[in-house]
Coordinates of C-alpha atoms (C1' of nucleotides) in Angstrom, one line a residue:
Chain A
M200 CA -5.5 -0.6 -13.2
P201 CA -2.9 1.9 -11.9
E202 CA -3.7 5.2 -10.3
L203 CA -1.8 6.9 -7.5
A204 CA -2.0 4.1 -4.9
E205 CA -1.6 1.2 -7.3
V206 CA 1.4 2.9 -8.9
E207 CA 3.0 3.2 -5.4
F208 CA 2.2 -0.5 -4.8
F209 CA 3.9 -1.6 -8.0
R210 CA 6.9 0.7 -7.3
R211 CA 7.5 -1.1 -4.0
Q212 CA 7.5 -4.5 -5.7
W213 CA 11.1 -3.8 -6.8
D214 CA 12.3 -2.6 -3.4
C215 CA 13.8 -6.0 -2.6
G216 CA 16.4 -5.3 -5.4
L217 CA 17.6 -1.9 -4.0
G218 CA 21.3 -1.6 -3.5
K219 CA 21.9 -4.7 -5.7
Q220 CA 23.7 -5.0 -9.0
I221 CA 22.0 -5.6 -12.3
V222 CA 23.8 -8.5 -13.9
A223 CA 21.9 -8.8 -17.1
V224 CA 19.1 -6.9 -18.9
Q225 CA 16.5 -8.5 -21.2
L226 CA 14.2 -6.3 -23.1
H227 CA 11.5 -6.7 -25.8
V228 CA 13.3 -4.1 -27.8
R229 CA 10.7 -3.5 -30.5
K230 CA 7.7 -2.8 -28.3
R231 CA 6.2 0.7 -28.3
I232 CA 6.6 1.1 -24.5
F233 CA 10.2 2.3 -25.3
R234 CA 9.0 5.1 -27.6
G235 CA 11.3 8.0 -27.3
S236 CA 14.2 6.0 -25.9
D237 CA 16.7 3.5 -27.3
P238 CA 16.2 0.3 -25.4
R239 CA 19.5 -1.2 -26.7
V240 CA 21.4 1.7 -25.1
M241 CA 19.4 1.2 -21.9
A242 CA 20.3 -2.5 -21.7
R243 CA 24.0 -1.7 -22.3
R244 CA 24.2 1.1 -19.8
L245 CA 22.3 -0.6 -17.0
T246 CA 24.2 -3.9 -17.1
G247 CA 26.6 -4.0 -14.2
Q248 CA 25.1 -1.0 -12.4
R249 CA 23.3 -1.0 -9.0
F250 CA 19.7 -0.1 -8.4
L251 CA 19.9 2.8 -6.0
R252 CA 16.4 4.2 -5.3
S253 CA 13.0 4.9 -6.7
H254 CA 10.2 7.4 -6.3
A255 CA 6.6 7.8 -7.5
R256 CA 5.0 11.1 -8.3
G257 CA 1.4 10.9 -9.4
K258 CA 1.3 8.0 -12.0
Q259 CA 5.0 8.5 -12.9
M260 CA 7.8 6.4 -11.5
F261 CA 11.4 7.3 -11.4
L262 CA 14.2 4.8 -10.8
E263 CA 17.9 5.7 -10.2
F264 CA 20.8 3.5 -11.0
S265 CA 24.5 4.0 -10.4
G266 CA 26.6 5.6 -13.1
G267 CA 24.1 8.3 -13.8
N268 CA 21.4 6.0 -15.2
W269 CA 17.7 6.7 -14.8
I270 CA 14.5 4.9 -15.8
G271 CA 11.1 6.5 -15.9
I272 CA 8.1 4.2 -15.9
H273 CA 4.4 4.9 -16.6
L274 CA 2.2 1.9 -16.2
G275 CA -0.4 3.0 -18.6
M276 CA -3.6 0.9 -18.5
S277 CA -2.2 -2.5 -17.8
G278 CA 1.5 -2.1 -16.7
R279 CA 2.6 -4.2 -13.7
M280 CA 5.9 -4.7 -11.8
R281 CA 6.8 -7.8 -9.9
T282 CA 9.8 -10.0 -9.0
E283 CA 10.6 -13.5 -10.1
A284 CA 13.4 -15.9 -9.3
A285 CA 16.9 -15.3 -10.6
G286 CA 17.2 -16.5 -14.2
F287 CA 13.6 -15.9 -15.0
R288 CA 12.7 -16.1 -18.7
A289 CA 10.5 -13.4 -20.0
E290 CA 7.1 -14.3 -21.3
K291 CA 5.0 -12.6 -23.9
H292 CA 4.2 -9.4 -22.0
D293 CA 7.4 -9.2 -19.9
H294 CA 9.1 -6.3 -21.7
V295 CA 11.7 -5.5 -19.1
V296 CA 13.6 -8.0 -17.0
L297 CA 16.5 -6.8 -14.9
Q298 CA 18.4 -9.8 -13.6
Q299 CA 20.0 -9.6 -10.3
A300 CA 22.0 -12.4 -8.4
R301 CA 19.0 -13.3 -6.2
R302 CA 16.0 -12.3 -8.2
A303 CA 14.7 -10.8 -11.5
L304 CA 12.8 -7.4 -11.6
V305 CA 10.0 -7.6 -14.1
F306 CA 7.9 -5.0 -15.9
S307 CA 5.0 -6.3 -17.9
D308 CA 2.3 -4.6 -19.9
A309 CA -0.2 -6.4 -22.1
R310 CA -1.8 -3.4 -23.8
L311 CA 1.4 -1.4 -24.3
F312 CA -0.1 1.9 -23.2
G313 CA 2.7 2.1 -20.6
R314 CA 6.0 3.7 -21.2
V315 CA 9.6 3.1 -20.1
R316 CA 12.1 5.9 -20.7
F317 CA 15.8 5.9 -20.2
H318 CA 18.2 8.7 -19.3
H319 CA 21.9 8.8 -18.9
G320 CA 23.5 11.9 -17.4
K321 CA 24.7 13.7 -14.2
T322 CA 21.4 15.4 -13.5
E323 CA 17.7 14.3 -13.5
P324 CA 16.1 14.3 -17.0
A325 CA 13.7 17.1 -17.9
W326 CA 10.7 14.7 -18.1
W327 CA 11.0 14.0 -14.4
R328 CA 10.6 17.7 -13.6
T329 CA 7.2 18.0 -15.2
G330 CA 3.7 17.4 -13.9
G331 CA 1.3 18.9 -11.4
P332 CA 1.9 19.2 -7.7
E333 CA 1.4 16.2 -5.5
I334 CA -2.0 16.2 -3.9
G335 CA -0.6 15.8 -0.4
S336 CA 1.9 18.7 -0.8
E337 CA 1.6 22.4 0.2
Q338 CA 1.5 23.5 -3.5
F339 CA -1.8 21.7 -3.9
D340 CA -3.9 24.3 -2.0
R341 CA -7.2 26.0 -2.4
K342 CA -5.7 28.8 -4.5
F343 CA -4.1 26.3 -6.9
L344 CA -7.4 24.3 -7.2
D345 CA -9.5 27.4 -7.8
S346 CA -7.3 28.7 -10.6
F347 CA -7.2 25.2 -12.2
L348 CA -11.0 24.9 -12.1
D349 CA -11.3 28.4 -13.6
R350 CA -8.9 27.6 -16.3
H351 CA -11.0 24.6 -17.3
A352 CA -14.3 26.3 -16.5
R353 CA -16.3 24.9 -19.4
A354 CA -15.2 21.3 -19.1
P355 CA -17.3 18.8 -17.0
I356 CA -15.7 18.5 -13.5
K357 CA -15.2 14.8 -14.1
A358 CA -12.9 15.6 -17.1
V359 CA -11.0 18.2 -15.0
V360 CA -10.4 15.8 -12.1
L361 CA -8.7 13.4 -14.6
L362 CA -6.2 16.1 -15.8
Q363 CA -2.9 15.2 -14.4
A364 CA -1.6 18.7 -14.4
G365 CA -4.1 19.5 -11.7
F366 CA -5.0 16.2 -10.1
S367 CA -1.7 14.3 -10.1
G368 CA -2.3 10.6 -9.9
I369 CA -6.1 10.7 -10.0
G370 CA -7.6 8.2 -12.5
N371 CA -11.1 7.1 -13.3
W372 CA -12.1 5.2 -10.2
M373 CA -10.6 7.8 -7.8
A374 CA -12.2 10.7 -9.7
D375 CA -15.7 9.1 -9.3
E376 CA -14.9 8.3 -5.6
I377 CA -13.9 12.0 -5.0
L378 CA -17.0 13.4 -6.7
W379 CA -19.3 11.0 -4.9
R380 CA -17.8 11.9 -1.6
A381 CA -18.0 15.6 -2.4
K382 CA -21.6 15.2 -3.6
I383 CA -20.8 16.9 -7.0
A384 CA -22.5 15.8 -10.2
P385 CA -19.8 14.8 -12.7
S386 CA -21.2 16.7 -15.6
I387 CA -21.3 20.1 -13.9
P388 CA -18.9 22.5 -15.7
A389 CA -15.9 23.1 -13.4
G390 CA -16.4 26.9 -13.4
R391 CA -19.9 26.6 -12.1
L392 CA -18.9 25.0 -8.8
F393 CA -19.8 27.1 -5.7
S394 CA -17.3 27.9 -3.1
A395 CA -18.6 25.3 -0.7
Q396 CA -18.4 22.7 -3.5
R397 CA -14.8 23.6 -4.2
A398 CA -14.0 23.3 -0.5
G399 CA -15.6 19.8 -0.5
L400 CA -13.7 18.8 -3.7
F401 CA -10.4 19.9 -2.2
R402 CA -11.1 18.1 1.1
E403 CA -12.3 14.8 -0.6
T404 CA -9.4 14.8 -3.1
R405 CA -6.9 14.9 -0.3
F406 CA -8.9 12.3 1.7
V407 CA -9.2 9.8 -1.2
A408 CA -5.6 10.2 -2.2
R409 CA -4.3 9.8 1.4
E410 CA -6.5 6.9 2.3
S411 CA -5.9 5.0 -0.9
L412 CA -2.2 5.3 -0.4
R413 CA -2.5 4.1 3.2
I414 CA -4.8 1.2 2.4
I415 CA -3.8 0.0 -1.0
S416 CA -0.1 0.6 -1.5
P417 CA 1.3 -1.7 1.2
N418 CA -0.5 -5.0 0.1
F419 CA -3.1 -4.0 -2.4
D420 CA -5.8 -4.3 0.2
D421 CA -9.4 -3.4 -0.6
P422 CA -10.7 0.1 0.4
P423 CA -13.5 0.1 3.0
R424 CA -16.8 -1.6 1.9
N425 CA -18.7 1.7 1.9
W426 CA -16.5 3.2 -0.9
L427 CA -18.0 3.8 -4.3
I428 CA -15.3 1.7 -6.0
H429 CA -17.0 -1.5 -4.9
Q430 CA -20.2 -0.5 -6.7
K431 CA -19.0 1.4 -9.8
W432 CA -18.0 -1.6 -11.9
K433 CA -21.1 -3.6 -11.1
R434 CA -23.9 -3.8 -13.7
A435 CA -26.4 -2.8 -11.0
G436 CA -24.3 -0.8 -8.6
I437 CA -26.0 1.2 -5.8
C438 CA -25.0 4.3 -3.9
P439 CA -23.3 3.2 -0.7
R440 CA -25.1 6.0 1.2
H441 CA -28.7 5.0 0.6
G442 CA -28.9 2.3 -2.0
S443 CA -30.2 4.2 -4.9
P444 CA -29.1 2.8 -8.3
L445 CA -26.0 4.4 -9.7
R446 CA -26.2 6.1 -13.1
K447 CA -23.6 5.5 -15.7
E448 CA -22.6 7.6 -18.7
I449 CA -19.5 8.5 -20.7
I450 CA -18.3 11.8 -19.3
G451 CA -14.9 13.3 -20.1
G452 CA -14.5 10.3 -22.5
R453 CA -14.6 7.8 -19.6
T454 CA -17.3 5.6 -18.1
T455 CA -18.6 7.5 -15.1
A456 CA -20.8 6.2 -12.3
W457 CA -22.6 8.5 -9.9
C458 CA -25.6 8.9 -7.7
A459 CA -28.1 11.3 -9.0
R460 CA -29.8 11.6 -5.6
C461 CA -26.8 12.9 -3.6
Q462 CA -24.6 14.4 -6.3
K463 CA -25.9 17.8 -7.5
Chain B
dG252 C1' -18.5 -12.5 -32.7
dC253 C1' -19.5 -8.2 -29.5
dT254 C1' -18.6 -5.2 -25.6
dA255 C1' -15.9 -3.2 -22.2
dT256 C1' -11.4 -1.7 -20.0
dT257 C1' -8.4 2.1 -13.3
dG258 C1' -4.4 6.2 -19.6
dT259 C1' -2.1 9.4 -22.4
dT260 C1' -1.2 11.7 -26.9
dT261 C1' -2.5 13.8 -31.1
dC262 C1' -5.4 16.0 -34.0
dT263 C1' -9.3 19.2 -35.2
dG264 C1' -12.3 22.8 -34.5
dG265 C1' -13.4 26.8 -31.9
Chain C
dA272 C1' -2.2 30.7 -27.7
dC273 C1' -5.4 28.0 -25.3
dC274 C1' -9.1 24.9 -24.5
dA275 C1' -12.6 20.9 -25.3
dG276 C1' -13.7 16.7 -27.5
dA277 C1' -12.9 12.7 -30.3
dA278 C1' -9.9 9.4 -32.2
dA279 C1' -5.9 6.6 -31.9
dC280 C1' -2.9 3.5 -29.7
dA281 C1' -3.4 -2.4 -28.4
dA282 C1' -4.7 -6.6 -26.1
dT283 C1' -7.5 -9.2 -23.3
dA284 C1' -11.7 -10.5 -20.5
dG285 C1' -16.5 -11.5 -20.2

DNA sequence: GCTATTGTTTCTGG
DNA sequence: ACCAGAAACAATAG
């Protein structure tokens, strides 16, 4: 589920706990979402600390607690965040429960592709300083995009738009949406895009990222009816522009839907 | 049963 | 050293 806008939506689900103390921590300690960190240390350190702030960058989330304690969350394929009433008892897939006086902050993940990392220290952990530039930022400009495309010149553009080092926060549905809007066929090698196509790719990447954040992250509202996302999962999806049947194929290792009539 | 799944990491071959 | 592609990870929904 989670790409840029959904990640931001889930991050906000814990905002009602900001500034409040964590009175108890319950973790499913043996689950692989904790790979690379020690969940027992995490539980011990966080207990009694206050939840100070959180940020999202692409699909990564970063939560800061008092006492120099930090959590990084990646939602993977099926990660979710929500709140429950104080004293909530974790169910099967609720791997992290941070109990506060008035509520419980819950992270759940059925498929376990997600990841929860813990860091204790005065400064931000190295893993928070990695990753590509945010799509709305000045660093994500035509020059950056051009060099990224040239670096991956032989890969199909669909695969390149999924690379987080260049297209931070873009996932499968946003990639198809962007290529459809830019009228670029997903299997074209990135290095073969003309200048005008690159300009379109840049423009539509920024548009889809900005609009998805604006529309989806506050309340998980649906994008407009004329977006490709409403068609791409259907068995017989059609191009929102002119109703041609969409084609589907595995490109870049992922199911890809596109309109052969308008994407060249 | 079978298929599919909005994501990364790791390995292999070039 | 870098890149591209496939497999692996795991659980559920239809």
